[in-house]
Amino acid sequence: MKEKTEELRKKLSEMLAAAETDAAVEAIRVSFLGKKGAVAELMAELRNAADKKSAGQIINEFKTEAEQMISDAAERIKRAALDAEIRSAKKYNPDIRMNNVRGSYHPITLVSREVEAIFKSMGFTVEDYYEIVDDYKCFESLNIPKHHPARDMQDTYYLDNGQLLKTHTSAAQNAIIRKYGAPLRAIFPGRCFRNEATDACHENTFFQMEGIMIDENISISNLIYFMKTMLSEVFERDIKVRLRPGFFPFVEPGFELDINCLICGGEGCPSCKGSGWLELCPCGMIHPNVLAEGGIDTEKYTGFAFGLGLTRLAMMKYGVKDIRDFNSGNLKALSQFGSN
Ligand code: DAH
């Protein structure tokens, strides 16, 4: 009996080594351990054996061993199939863990968080708003009726369903004023879209940070105070600001807020075209029509609003010369600004 099981063990081992699929292993299992398999045949021979007891033991030992060999082979095939799958997936999805790249925040996120923290410390809430809005939100609620020439300043992406990609964060003003009423202090950063021809200073996708404050007796001096405080903290030095008249239908009076040039400190240099000032933030006193459209009592309340160019601010703060770097997905360019 011993020779017979030795012979079977050798045969089984060879057959399993050659097997490459689950089905092949299963067929081998049946031929050895199945009802009419080799082990069953040995059992049948047992009836005529001289030494039944020891022969039976030998067969049982072989049976246990054969079961183990078969399950090992099945395991080997399963693992090989898995390895092959991983290898072929890697061809298309290179294992990024191998590059040892650490993630970092986008510079716009960093500046946005910094400005948010400053305004939060001055009692403002930070609001979020949609990127797809309707004509009412983006224009009409802001005192820009249909066919108003001010619409030409913002070359807008319209969707087939009549909605549009918001061209400015001002599009959230009406919803936020309606939601909270007066008094109100809120900022709302957001991504904006315009059909711009792109170059180093223009992008079709950029970020703004809108801010509004509505209360009794709010005046332009409140506006100047908040802007100056925020900018001085962002740039970590005392920033001088000046207001020039500017036209926006949703503010009256409206201004362009300039800051003294950070490169020359106001002396005049090529970066500020010799003027000593950089245009940074349009702003103004919220137009009574806009307040009324948001359900505010215009006899009692006034407010200011500003639309800070967040992308522009990030360019100035980090010295980024080409606005297109921000949307480039170029990790080398984007990961230099901080990794926390
Ligand atoms: N929404 C304007 C734009 O993107 C910018 C702006 C101007 C926002 C004056 C304001 C403001 O809140 O008061 O062109």
PDB file of C-alpha atoms and ligand atoms in Angstrom, residues 142 153-154 167-171 173 192 194 206 208-212 247-248 250-251 253-256 281-286 304-308, ligand 1:
ATOM      1  CA  LEU A 142     -28.459  93.361  -8.276  1.00  0.00           C
ATOM      2  CA  MET A 153     -18.917  93.967 -18.762  1.00  0.00           C
ATOM      3  CA  GLN A 154     -19.387  90.309 -17.894  1.00  0.00           C
ATOM      4  CA  THR A 167     -19.903  85.725 -13.230  1.00  0.00           C
ATOM      5  CA  HIS A 168     -19.292  87.237  -9.813  1.00  0.00           C
ATOM      6  CA  THR A 169     -19.798  86.343  -6.169  1.00  0.00           C
ATOM      7  CA  SER A 170     -22.269  89.229  -5.958  1.00  0.00           C
ATOM      8  CA  ALA A 171     -24.732  86.658  -7.348  1.00  0.00           C
ATOM      9  CA  GLN A 173     -25.953  88.700  -2.240  1.00  0.00           C
ATOM     10  CA  CYS A 192     -16.631  82.675 -10.976  1.00  0.00           C
ATOM     11  CA  ARG A 194     -16.483  84.600 -17.670  1.00  0.00           C
ATOM     12  CA  PHE A 206     -11.248  82.672 -11.130  1.00  0.00           C
ATOM     13  CA  GLN A 208     -13.625  86.277  -5.768  1.00  0.00           C
ATOM     14  CA  MET A 209     -14.467  86.964  -2.146  1.00  0.00           C
ATOM     15  CA  GLU A 210     -17.606  88.996  -1.660  1.00  0.00           C
ATOM     16  CA  GLY A 211     -18.369  90.737   1.584  1.00  0.00           C
ATOM     17  CA  ILE A 212     -21.408  92.580   2.857  1.00  0.00           C
ATOM     18  CA  PHE A 247     -19.570 102.307 -11.497  1.00  0.00           C
ATOM     19  CA  PHE A 248     -21.436  99.148 -10.509  1.00  0.00           C
ATOM     20  CA  PHE A 250     -25.577  97.418  -7.267  1.00  0.00           C
ATOM     21  CA  VAL A 251     -23.728 100.076  -5.262  1.00  0.00           C
ATOM     22  CA  PRO A 253     -21.754 105.378  -4.568  1.00  0.00           C
ATOM     23  CA  GLY A 254     -19.400 102.771  -6.073  1.00  0.00           C
ATOM     24  CA  PHE A 255     -15.625 102.750  -5.802  1.00  0.00           C
ATOM     25  CA  GLU A 256     -12.449 101.130  -6.944  1.00  0.00           C
ATOM     26  CA  CYS A 281     -11.128  95.669  -4.796  1.00  0.00           C
ATOM     27  CA  PRO A 282     -14.280  97.235  -6.200  1.00  0.00           C
ATOM     28  CA  CYS A 283     -16.743  98.190  -3.505  1.00  0.00           C
ATOM     29  CA  GLY A 284     -19.414 100.626  -2.472  1.00  0.00           C
ATOM     30  CA  MET A 285     -22.516 101.368  -0.456  1.00  0.00           C
ATOM     31  CA  ILE A 286     -25.208  98.802  -1.281  1.00  0.00           C
ATOM     32  CA  PHE A 304     -21.416  98.247   2.210  1.00  0.00           C
ATOM     33  CA  ALA A 305     -20.303  95.530  -0.177  1.00  0.00           C
ATOM     34  CA  PHE A 306     -17.004  94.602  -1.743  1.00  0.00           C
ATOM     35  CA  GLY A 307     -15.864  92.102  -4.343  1.00  0.00           C
ATOM     36  CA  LEU A 308     -12.277  91.181  -3.630  1.00  0.00           C
TER      37      LEU A 308
HETATM   38  N1  DAH B   1     -19.233  91.986  -8.757  1.00  0.00           N
HETATM   39  C1  DAH B   1     -18.331  92.971  -9.300  1.00  0.00           C
HETATM   40  C2  DAH B   1     -17.553  92.348 -10.436  1.00  0.00           C
HETATM   41  O1  DAH B   1     -17.179  91.226 -10.360  1.00  0.00           O
HETATM   42  C3  DAH B   1     -17.387  93.464  -8.260  1.00  0.00           C
HETATM   43  C4  DAH B   1     -18.031  94.264  -7.175  1.00  0.00           C
HETATM   44  C5  DAH B   1     -18.116  95.627  -7.290  1.00  0.00           C
HETATM   45  C6  DAH B   1     -18.561  93.651  -6.058  1.00  0.00           C
HETATM   46  C7  DAH B   1     -18.659  96.407  -6.294  1.00  0.00           C
HETATM   47  C8  DAH B   1     -19.136  94.411  -5.040  1.00  0.00           C
HETATM   48  C9  DAH B   1     -19.162  95.805  -5.184  1.00  0.00           C
HETATM   49  O2  DAH B   1     -19.654  93.880  -3.942  1.00  0.00           O
HETATM   50  O3  DAH B   1     -19.703  96.523  -4.177  1.00  0.00           O
HETATM   51  O4  DAH B   1     -17.287  93.001 -11.391  1.00  0.00           O
END
